[in-house]
Every structure is written in C-alpha cells, then in structure tokens.
PDB file of C-alpha atoms in Angstrom:
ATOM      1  CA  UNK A 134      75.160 109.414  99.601  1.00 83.00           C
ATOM      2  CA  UNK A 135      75.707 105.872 100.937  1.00 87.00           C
ATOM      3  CA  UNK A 136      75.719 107.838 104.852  1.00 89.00           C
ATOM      4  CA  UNK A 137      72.132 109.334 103.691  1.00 90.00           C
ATOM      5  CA  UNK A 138      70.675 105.921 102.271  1.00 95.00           C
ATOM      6  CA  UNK A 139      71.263 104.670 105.514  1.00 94.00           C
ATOM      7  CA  UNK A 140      69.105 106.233 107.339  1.00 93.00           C
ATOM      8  CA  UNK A 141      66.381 105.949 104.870  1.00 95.00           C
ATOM      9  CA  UNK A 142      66.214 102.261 103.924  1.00 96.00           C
ATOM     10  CA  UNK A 143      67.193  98.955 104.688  1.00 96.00           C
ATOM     11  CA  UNK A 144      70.892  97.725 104.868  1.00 96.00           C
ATOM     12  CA  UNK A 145      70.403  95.085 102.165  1.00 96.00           C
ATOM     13  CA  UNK A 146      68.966  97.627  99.930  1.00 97.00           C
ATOM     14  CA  UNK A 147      71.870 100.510  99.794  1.00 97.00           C
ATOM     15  CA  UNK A 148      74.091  98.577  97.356  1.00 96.00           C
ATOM     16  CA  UNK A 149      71.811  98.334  94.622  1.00 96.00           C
ATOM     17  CA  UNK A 150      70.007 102.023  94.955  1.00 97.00           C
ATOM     18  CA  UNK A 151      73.464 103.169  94.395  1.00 97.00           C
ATOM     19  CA  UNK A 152      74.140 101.722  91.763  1.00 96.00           C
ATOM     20  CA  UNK A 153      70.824 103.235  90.089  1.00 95.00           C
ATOM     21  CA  UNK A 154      71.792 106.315  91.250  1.00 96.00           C
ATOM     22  CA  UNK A 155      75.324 106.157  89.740  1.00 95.00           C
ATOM     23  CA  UNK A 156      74.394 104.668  86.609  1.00 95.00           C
ATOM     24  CA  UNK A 157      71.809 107.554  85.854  1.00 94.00           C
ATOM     25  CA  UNK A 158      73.579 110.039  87.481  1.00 93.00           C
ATOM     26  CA  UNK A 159      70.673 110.946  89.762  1.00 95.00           C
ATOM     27  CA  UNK A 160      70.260 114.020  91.784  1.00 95.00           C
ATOM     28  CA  UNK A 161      68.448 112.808  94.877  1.00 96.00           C
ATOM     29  CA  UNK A 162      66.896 115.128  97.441  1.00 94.00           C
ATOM     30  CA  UNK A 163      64.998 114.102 100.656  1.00 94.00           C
ATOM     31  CA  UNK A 164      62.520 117.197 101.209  1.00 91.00           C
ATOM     32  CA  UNK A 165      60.412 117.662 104.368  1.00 85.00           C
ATOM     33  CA  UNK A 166      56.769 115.389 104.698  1.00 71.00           C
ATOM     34  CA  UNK A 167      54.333 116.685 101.395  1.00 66.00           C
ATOM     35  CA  UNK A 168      50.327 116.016 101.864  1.00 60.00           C
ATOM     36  CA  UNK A 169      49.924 115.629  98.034  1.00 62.00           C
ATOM     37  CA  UNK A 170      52.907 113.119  97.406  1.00 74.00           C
ATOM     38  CA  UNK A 171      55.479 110.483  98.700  1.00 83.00           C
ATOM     39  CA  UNK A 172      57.838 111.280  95.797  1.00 90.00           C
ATOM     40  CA  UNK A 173      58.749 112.337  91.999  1.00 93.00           C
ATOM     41  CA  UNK A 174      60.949 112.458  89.538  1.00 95.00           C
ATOM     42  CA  UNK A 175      61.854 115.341  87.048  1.00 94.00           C
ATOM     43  CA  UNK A 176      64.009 115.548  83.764  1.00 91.00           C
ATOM     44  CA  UNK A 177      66.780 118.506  84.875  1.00 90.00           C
ATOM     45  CA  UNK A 178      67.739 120.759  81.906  1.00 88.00           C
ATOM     46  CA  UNK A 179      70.400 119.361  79.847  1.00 86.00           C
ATOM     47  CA  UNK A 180      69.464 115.744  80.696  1.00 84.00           C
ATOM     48  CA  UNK A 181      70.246 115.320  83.828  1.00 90.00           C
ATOM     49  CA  UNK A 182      67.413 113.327  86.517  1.00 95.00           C
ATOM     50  CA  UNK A 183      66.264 114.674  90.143  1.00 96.00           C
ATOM     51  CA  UNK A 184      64.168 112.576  92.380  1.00 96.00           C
ATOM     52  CA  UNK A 185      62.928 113.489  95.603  1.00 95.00           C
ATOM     53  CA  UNK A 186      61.391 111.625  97.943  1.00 94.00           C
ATOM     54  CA  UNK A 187      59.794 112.830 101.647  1.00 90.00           C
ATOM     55  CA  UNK A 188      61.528 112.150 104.765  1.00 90.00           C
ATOM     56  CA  UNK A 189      59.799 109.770 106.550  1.00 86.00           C
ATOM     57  CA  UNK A 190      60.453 107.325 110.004  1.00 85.00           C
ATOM     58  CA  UNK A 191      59.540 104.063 107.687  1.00 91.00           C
ATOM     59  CA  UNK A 192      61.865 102.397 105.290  1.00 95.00           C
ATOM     60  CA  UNK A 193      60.322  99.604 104.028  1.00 96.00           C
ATOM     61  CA  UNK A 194      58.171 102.893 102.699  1.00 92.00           C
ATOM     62  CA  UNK A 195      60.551 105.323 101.572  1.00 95.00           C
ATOM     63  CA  UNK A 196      62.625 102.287  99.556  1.00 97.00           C
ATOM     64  CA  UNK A 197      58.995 101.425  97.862  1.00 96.00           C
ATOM     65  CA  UNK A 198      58.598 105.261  96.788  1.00 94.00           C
ATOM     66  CA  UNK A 199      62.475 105.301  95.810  1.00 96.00           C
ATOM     67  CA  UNK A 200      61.992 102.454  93.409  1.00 97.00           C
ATOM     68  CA  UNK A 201      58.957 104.038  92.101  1.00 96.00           C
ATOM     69  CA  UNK A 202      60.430 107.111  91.136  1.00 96.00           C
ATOM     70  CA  UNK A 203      63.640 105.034  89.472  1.00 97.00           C
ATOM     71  CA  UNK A 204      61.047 103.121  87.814  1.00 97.00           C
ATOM     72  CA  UNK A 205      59.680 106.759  86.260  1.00 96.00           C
ATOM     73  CA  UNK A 206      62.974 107.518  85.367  1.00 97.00           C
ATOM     74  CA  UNK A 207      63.674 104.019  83.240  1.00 97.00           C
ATOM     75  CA  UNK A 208      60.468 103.590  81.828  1.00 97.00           C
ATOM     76  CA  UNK A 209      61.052 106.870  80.025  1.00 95.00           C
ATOM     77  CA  UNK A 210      64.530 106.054  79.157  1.00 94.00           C
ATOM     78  CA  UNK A 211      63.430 102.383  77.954  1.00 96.00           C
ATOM     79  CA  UNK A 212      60.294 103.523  76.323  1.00 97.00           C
ATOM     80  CA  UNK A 213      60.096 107.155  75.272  1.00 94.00           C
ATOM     81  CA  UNK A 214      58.698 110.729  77.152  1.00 90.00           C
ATOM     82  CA  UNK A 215      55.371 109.112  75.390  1.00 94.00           C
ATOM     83  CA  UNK A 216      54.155 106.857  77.544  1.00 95.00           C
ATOM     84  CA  UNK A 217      51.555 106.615  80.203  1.00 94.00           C
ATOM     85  CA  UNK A 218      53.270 107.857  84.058  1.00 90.00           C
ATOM     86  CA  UNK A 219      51.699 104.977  85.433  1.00 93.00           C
ATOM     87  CA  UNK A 220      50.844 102.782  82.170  1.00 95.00           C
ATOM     88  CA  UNK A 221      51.274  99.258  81.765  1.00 96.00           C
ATOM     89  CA  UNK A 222      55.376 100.730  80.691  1.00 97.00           C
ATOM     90  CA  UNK A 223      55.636 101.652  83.951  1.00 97.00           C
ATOM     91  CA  UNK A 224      53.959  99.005  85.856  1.00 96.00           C
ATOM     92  CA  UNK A 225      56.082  96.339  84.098  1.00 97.00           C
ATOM     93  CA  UNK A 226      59.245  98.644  85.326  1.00 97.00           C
ATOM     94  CA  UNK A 227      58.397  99.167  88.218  1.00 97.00           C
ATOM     95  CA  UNK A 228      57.637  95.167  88.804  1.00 97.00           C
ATOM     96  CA  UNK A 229      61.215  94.129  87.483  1.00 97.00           C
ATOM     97  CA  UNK A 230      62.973  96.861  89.426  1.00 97.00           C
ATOM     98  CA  UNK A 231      61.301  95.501  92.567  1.00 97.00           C
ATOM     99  CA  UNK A 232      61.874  92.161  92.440  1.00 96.00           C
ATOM    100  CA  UNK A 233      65.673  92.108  93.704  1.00 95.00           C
ATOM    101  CA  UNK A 234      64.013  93.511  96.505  1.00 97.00           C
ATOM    102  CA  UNK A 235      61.446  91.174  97.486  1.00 97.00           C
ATOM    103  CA  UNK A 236      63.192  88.979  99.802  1.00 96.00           C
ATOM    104  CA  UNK A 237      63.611  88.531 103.967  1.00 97.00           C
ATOM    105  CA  UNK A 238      66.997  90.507 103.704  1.00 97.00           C
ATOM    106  CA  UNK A 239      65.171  93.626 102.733  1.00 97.00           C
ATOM    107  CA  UNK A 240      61.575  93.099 104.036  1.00 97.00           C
ATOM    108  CA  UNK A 241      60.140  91.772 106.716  1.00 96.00           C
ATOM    109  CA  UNK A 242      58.495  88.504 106.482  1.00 95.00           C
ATOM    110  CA  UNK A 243      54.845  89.317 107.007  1.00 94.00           C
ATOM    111  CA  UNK A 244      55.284  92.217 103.752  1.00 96.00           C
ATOM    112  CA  UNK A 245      56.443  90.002 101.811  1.00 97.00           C
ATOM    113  CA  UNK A 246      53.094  88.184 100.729  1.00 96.00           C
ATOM    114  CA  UNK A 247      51.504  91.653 100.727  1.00 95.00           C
ATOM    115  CA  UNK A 248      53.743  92.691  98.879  1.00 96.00           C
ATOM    116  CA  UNK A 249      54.178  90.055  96.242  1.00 95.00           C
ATOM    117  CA  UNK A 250      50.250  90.676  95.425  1.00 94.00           C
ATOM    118  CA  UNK A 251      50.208  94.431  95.201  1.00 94.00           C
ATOM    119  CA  UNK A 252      53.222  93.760  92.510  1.00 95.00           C
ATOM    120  CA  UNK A 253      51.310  91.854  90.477  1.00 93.00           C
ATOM    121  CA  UNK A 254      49.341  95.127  89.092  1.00 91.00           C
ATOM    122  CA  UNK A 255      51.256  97.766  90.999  1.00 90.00           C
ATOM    123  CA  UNK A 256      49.072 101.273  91.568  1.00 84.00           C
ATOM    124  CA  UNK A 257      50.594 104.674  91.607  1.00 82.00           C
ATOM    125  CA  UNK A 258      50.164 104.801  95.136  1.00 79.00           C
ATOM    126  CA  UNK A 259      51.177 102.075  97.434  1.00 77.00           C
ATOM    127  CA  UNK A 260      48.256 103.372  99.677  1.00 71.00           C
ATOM    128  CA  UNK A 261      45.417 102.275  97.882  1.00 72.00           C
ATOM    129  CA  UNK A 262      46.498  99.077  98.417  1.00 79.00           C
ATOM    130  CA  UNK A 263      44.388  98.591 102.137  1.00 73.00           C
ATOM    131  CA  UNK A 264      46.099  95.731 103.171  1.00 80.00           C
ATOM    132  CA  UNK A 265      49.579  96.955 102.044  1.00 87.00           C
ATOM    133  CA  UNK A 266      49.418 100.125 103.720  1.00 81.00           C
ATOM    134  CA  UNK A 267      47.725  98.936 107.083  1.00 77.00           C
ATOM    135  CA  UNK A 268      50.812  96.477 107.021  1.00 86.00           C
ATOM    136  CA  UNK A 269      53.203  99.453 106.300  1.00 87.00           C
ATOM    137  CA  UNK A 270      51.824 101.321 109.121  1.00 82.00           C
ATOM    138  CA  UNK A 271      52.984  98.858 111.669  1.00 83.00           C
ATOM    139  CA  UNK A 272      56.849 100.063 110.864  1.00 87.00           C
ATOM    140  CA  UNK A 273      56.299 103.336 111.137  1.00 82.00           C
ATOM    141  CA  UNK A 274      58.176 105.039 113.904  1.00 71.00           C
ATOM    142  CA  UNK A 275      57.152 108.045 114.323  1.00 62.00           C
ATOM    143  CA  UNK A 276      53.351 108.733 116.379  1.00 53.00           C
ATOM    144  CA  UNK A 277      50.856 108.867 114.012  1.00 59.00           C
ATOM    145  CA  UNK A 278      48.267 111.541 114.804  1.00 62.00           C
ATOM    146  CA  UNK A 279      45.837 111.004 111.333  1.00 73.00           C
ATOM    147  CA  UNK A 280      43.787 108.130 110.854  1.00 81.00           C
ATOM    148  CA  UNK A 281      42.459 106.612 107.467  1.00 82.00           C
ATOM    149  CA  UNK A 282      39.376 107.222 106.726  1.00 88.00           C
ATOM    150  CA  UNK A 283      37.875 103.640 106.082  1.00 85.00           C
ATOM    151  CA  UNK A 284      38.796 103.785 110.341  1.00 82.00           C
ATOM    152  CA  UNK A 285      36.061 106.070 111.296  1.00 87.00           C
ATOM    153  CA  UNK A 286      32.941 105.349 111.918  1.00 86.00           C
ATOM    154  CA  UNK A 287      30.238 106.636 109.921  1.00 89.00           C
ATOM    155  CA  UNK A 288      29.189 109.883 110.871  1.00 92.00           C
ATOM    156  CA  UNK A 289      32.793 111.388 111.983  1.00 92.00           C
ATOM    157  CA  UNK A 290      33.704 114.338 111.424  1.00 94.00           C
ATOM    158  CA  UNK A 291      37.101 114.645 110.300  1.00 94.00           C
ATOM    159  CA  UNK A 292      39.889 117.785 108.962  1.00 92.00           C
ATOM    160  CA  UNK A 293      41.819 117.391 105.635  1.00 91.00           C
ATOM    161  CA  UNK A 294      45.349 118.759 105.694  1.00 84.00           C
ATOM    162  CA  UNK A 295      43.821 121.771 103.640  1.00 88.00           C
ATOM    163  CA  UNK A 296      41.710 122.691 107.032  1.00 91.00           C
ATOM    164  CA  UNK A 297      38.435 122.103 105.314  1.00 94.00           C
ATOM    165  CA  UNK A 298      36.080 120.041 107.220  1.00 96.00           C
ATOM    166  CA  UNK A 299      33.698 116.821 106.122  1.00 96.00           C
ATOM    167  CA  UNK A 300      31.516 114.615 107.575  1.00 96.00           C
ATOM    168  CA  UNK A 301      31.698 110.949 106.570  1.00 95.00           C
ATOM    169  CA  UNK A 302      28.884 109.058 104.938  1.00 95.00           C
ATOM    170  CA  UNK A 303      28.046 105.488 103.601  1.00 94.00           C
ATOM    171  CA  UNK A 304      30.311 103.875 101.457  1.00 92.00           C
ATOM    172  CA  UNK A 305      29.899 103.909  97.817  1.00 91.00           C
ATOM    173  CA  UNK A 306      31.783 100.864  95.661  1.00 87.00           C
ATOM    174  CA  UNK A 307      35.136 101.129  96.745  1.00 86.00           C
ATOM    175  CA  UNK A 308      35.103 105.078  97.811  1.00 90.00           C
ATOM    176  CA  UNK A 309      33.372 106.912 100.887  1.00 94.00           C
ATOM    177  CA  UNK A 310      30.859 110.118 100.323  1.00 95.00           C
ATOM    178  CA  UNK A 311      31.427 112.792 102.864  1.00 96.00           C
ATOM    179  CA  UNK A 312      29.689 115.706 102.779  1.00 97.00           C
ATOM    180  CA  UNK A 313      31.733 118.854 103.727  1.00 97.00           C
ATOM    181  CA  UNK A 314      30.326 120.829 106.448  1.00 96.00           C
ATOM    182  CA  UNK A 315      31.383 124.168 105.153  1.00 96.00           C
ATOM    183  CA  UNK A 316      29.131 124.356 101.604  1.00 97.00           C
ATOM    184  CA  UNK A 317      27.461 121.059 102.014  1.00 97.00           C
ATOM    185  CA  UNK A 318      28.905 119.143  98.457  1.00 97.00           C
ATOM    186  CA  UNK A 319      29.478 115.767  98.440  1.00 96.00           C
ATOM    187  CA  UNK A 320      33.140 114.544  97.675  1.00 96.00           C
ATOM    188  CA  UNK A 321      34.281 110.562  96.818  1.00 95.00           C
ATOM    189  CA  UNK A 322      37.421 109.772  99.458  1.00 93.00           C
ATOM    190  CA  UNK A 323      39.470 107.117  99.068  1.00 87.00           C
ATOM    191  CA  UNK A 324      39.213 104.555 102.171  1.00 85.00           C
ATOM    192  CA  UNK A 325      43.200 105.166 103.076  1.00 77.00           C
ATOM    193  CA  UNK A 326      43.096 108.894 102.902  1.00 84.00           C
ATOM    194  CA  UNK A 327      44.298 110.829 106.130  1.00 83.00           C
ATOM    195  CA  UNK A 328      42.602 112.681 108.088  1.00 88.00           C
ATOM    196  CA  UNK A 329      42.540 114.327 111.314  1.00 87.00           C
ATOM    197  CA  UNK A 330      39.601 112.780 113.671  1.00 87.00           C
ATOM    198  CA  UNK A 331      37.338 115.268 115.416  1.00 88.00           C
ATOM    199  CA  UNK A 332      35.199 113.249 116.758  1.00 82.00           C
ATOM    200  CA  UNK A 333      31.122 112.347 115.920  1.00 73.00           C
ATOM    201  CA  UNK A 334      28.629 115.295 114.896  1.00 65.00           C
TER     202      UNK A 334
END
C-alpha cells in the first residue's frame, strides 16, 4: 500500500494515511477518472470500510479527496449512520483530520492560505471553492482539455461529459443559466463545472 500512496500523494503525507488505513482496516481502491465524483466511501458487509478515490496526475488533490472520504468514514464511527454526509459532523471531521496536513511539508506554500479558508466551512466538493480549485489546477500534470465554465465567455457553446450540448447565459447569484440547445430548457451550472469548449454560436 505504502508503494501505491506514493504515487498518489505527497511524501510527508504517506505516514499518517497509513495509519488511518490500518487503524480502520480500510479497503482502498484507486478506480479510473469518474465525471460524477472524486471519491466515496462505503460500509462493506460485515463491517468492514472501502474507499475509492479516482486516479488522478494531482496530489495535493487526490490527498484532499482521501481525507474526505476518511473523514466519512469517522464521522459515522464518532457520531452514528444518522448524521448529515456533509453536516456540520462531518465538516468538524473533516477540519480536524486536515489539519496535520496543513503545513509546507505537505502543501505548497501558495495552497496553504487557500486552503486554510476553504477549511474554515469545508464544502462537499473542493471545487466550488473558485479560488481553491483554480489554485489546484496549477499542479495538475496531466493536459487539461475541459475548461470551467465561469472561463467562457458568455454566449459559448460548450459539451457536458453526457454529450448534451448548452449554450451559456448571464450569470445568476452565484450560478450560470445555459440554455441547452437540444430542447431549449434552462439549467443553473455551477461556475467550476467542466466542460468541453466548442466555441461561440
């Protein structure tokens, strides 16, 4: 496990993930890239825990998703099968399991602040968080060939990963309305959502 870690996150990081993943006797599997999700984690039948997490080029990424799905799997264990997925249980997990993290061992030095903020009132998606995941982007490796949609100018025309086509409007609040081409509805996207660009209609 400690050979797979480290290729997935940072040095600094691979002593205490093991330990989470010994103590809990966690199943963890590294799946190819999902549209709908970075990671999860499952209850297995007769109490044992599997978390899987996409592949992906970026660690500082993938270690933010793997503490997120650890922080599923205590919450419940501290707090009951109850509780909210991402309630204020799991935010206040998820917040303490991060902090041994938050340091210039682990993450760069221009996350840090970024990060310090989005961990105040963590989301269930790191992505939501513009700043955070503009500032993740940098450390990706691999050629990115989707844009965000707050990126494209108004008008665009753009592909979802489902093939279905829209055409992006004015923002509204905090969320875009883009009409899709195909049936002419109007649909709410989140600013960081990605898309394929195809240009201006």
């Amino acid at each position: 496990m400690e050979k797979v870690l480290e290729r997935y996150i940072p040095e600094r990081a691979i002593g205490p993930c093991l330990e989470l993943i010994k103590k809990y006797g966690i199943h963890l599997k590294i799946v190819n890239q999902r549209v709908t999700r970075h990671g999860d984690y499952r209850m297995l039948p007769g109490g044992g825990h599997m978390i899987t997490v996409n592949s992906m080029s970026n660690k500082y990424r993938f270690l933010i998703t793997l503490i997120h799905e650890f922080a599923h799997l205590v919450a419940f264990e501290t707090y009951g099968r109850r509780i909210k997925p991402h309630g204020k249980e799991w935010k206040y997990t998820f917040q303490q399991m991060m902090l041994p993290f938050l340091r210039p061992e682990v993450f760069p030095n221009q996350l840090l602040p970024l990060l310090a903020r989005h961990f105040k009132n963590p989301k269930a998606s790191s992505s939501t968080d513009s700043a955070l995941a503009l500032a993740l982007r940098e450390f990706d490796s691999e050629a990115r060939d989707k844009q965000y949609v707050y990126e494209l100018p108004e008008g665009s025309v753009f592909r979802m990963y489902n093939g279905r086509i829209f055409k992006k409007g004015p923002k509204k609040i905090k969320r875009y309305q883009c009409i899709e081409v195909a049936t002419g509805k109007l649909y709410l996207f989140q600013p960081q959502a990605e898309v394929e660009w195809l240009g201006r209609s």
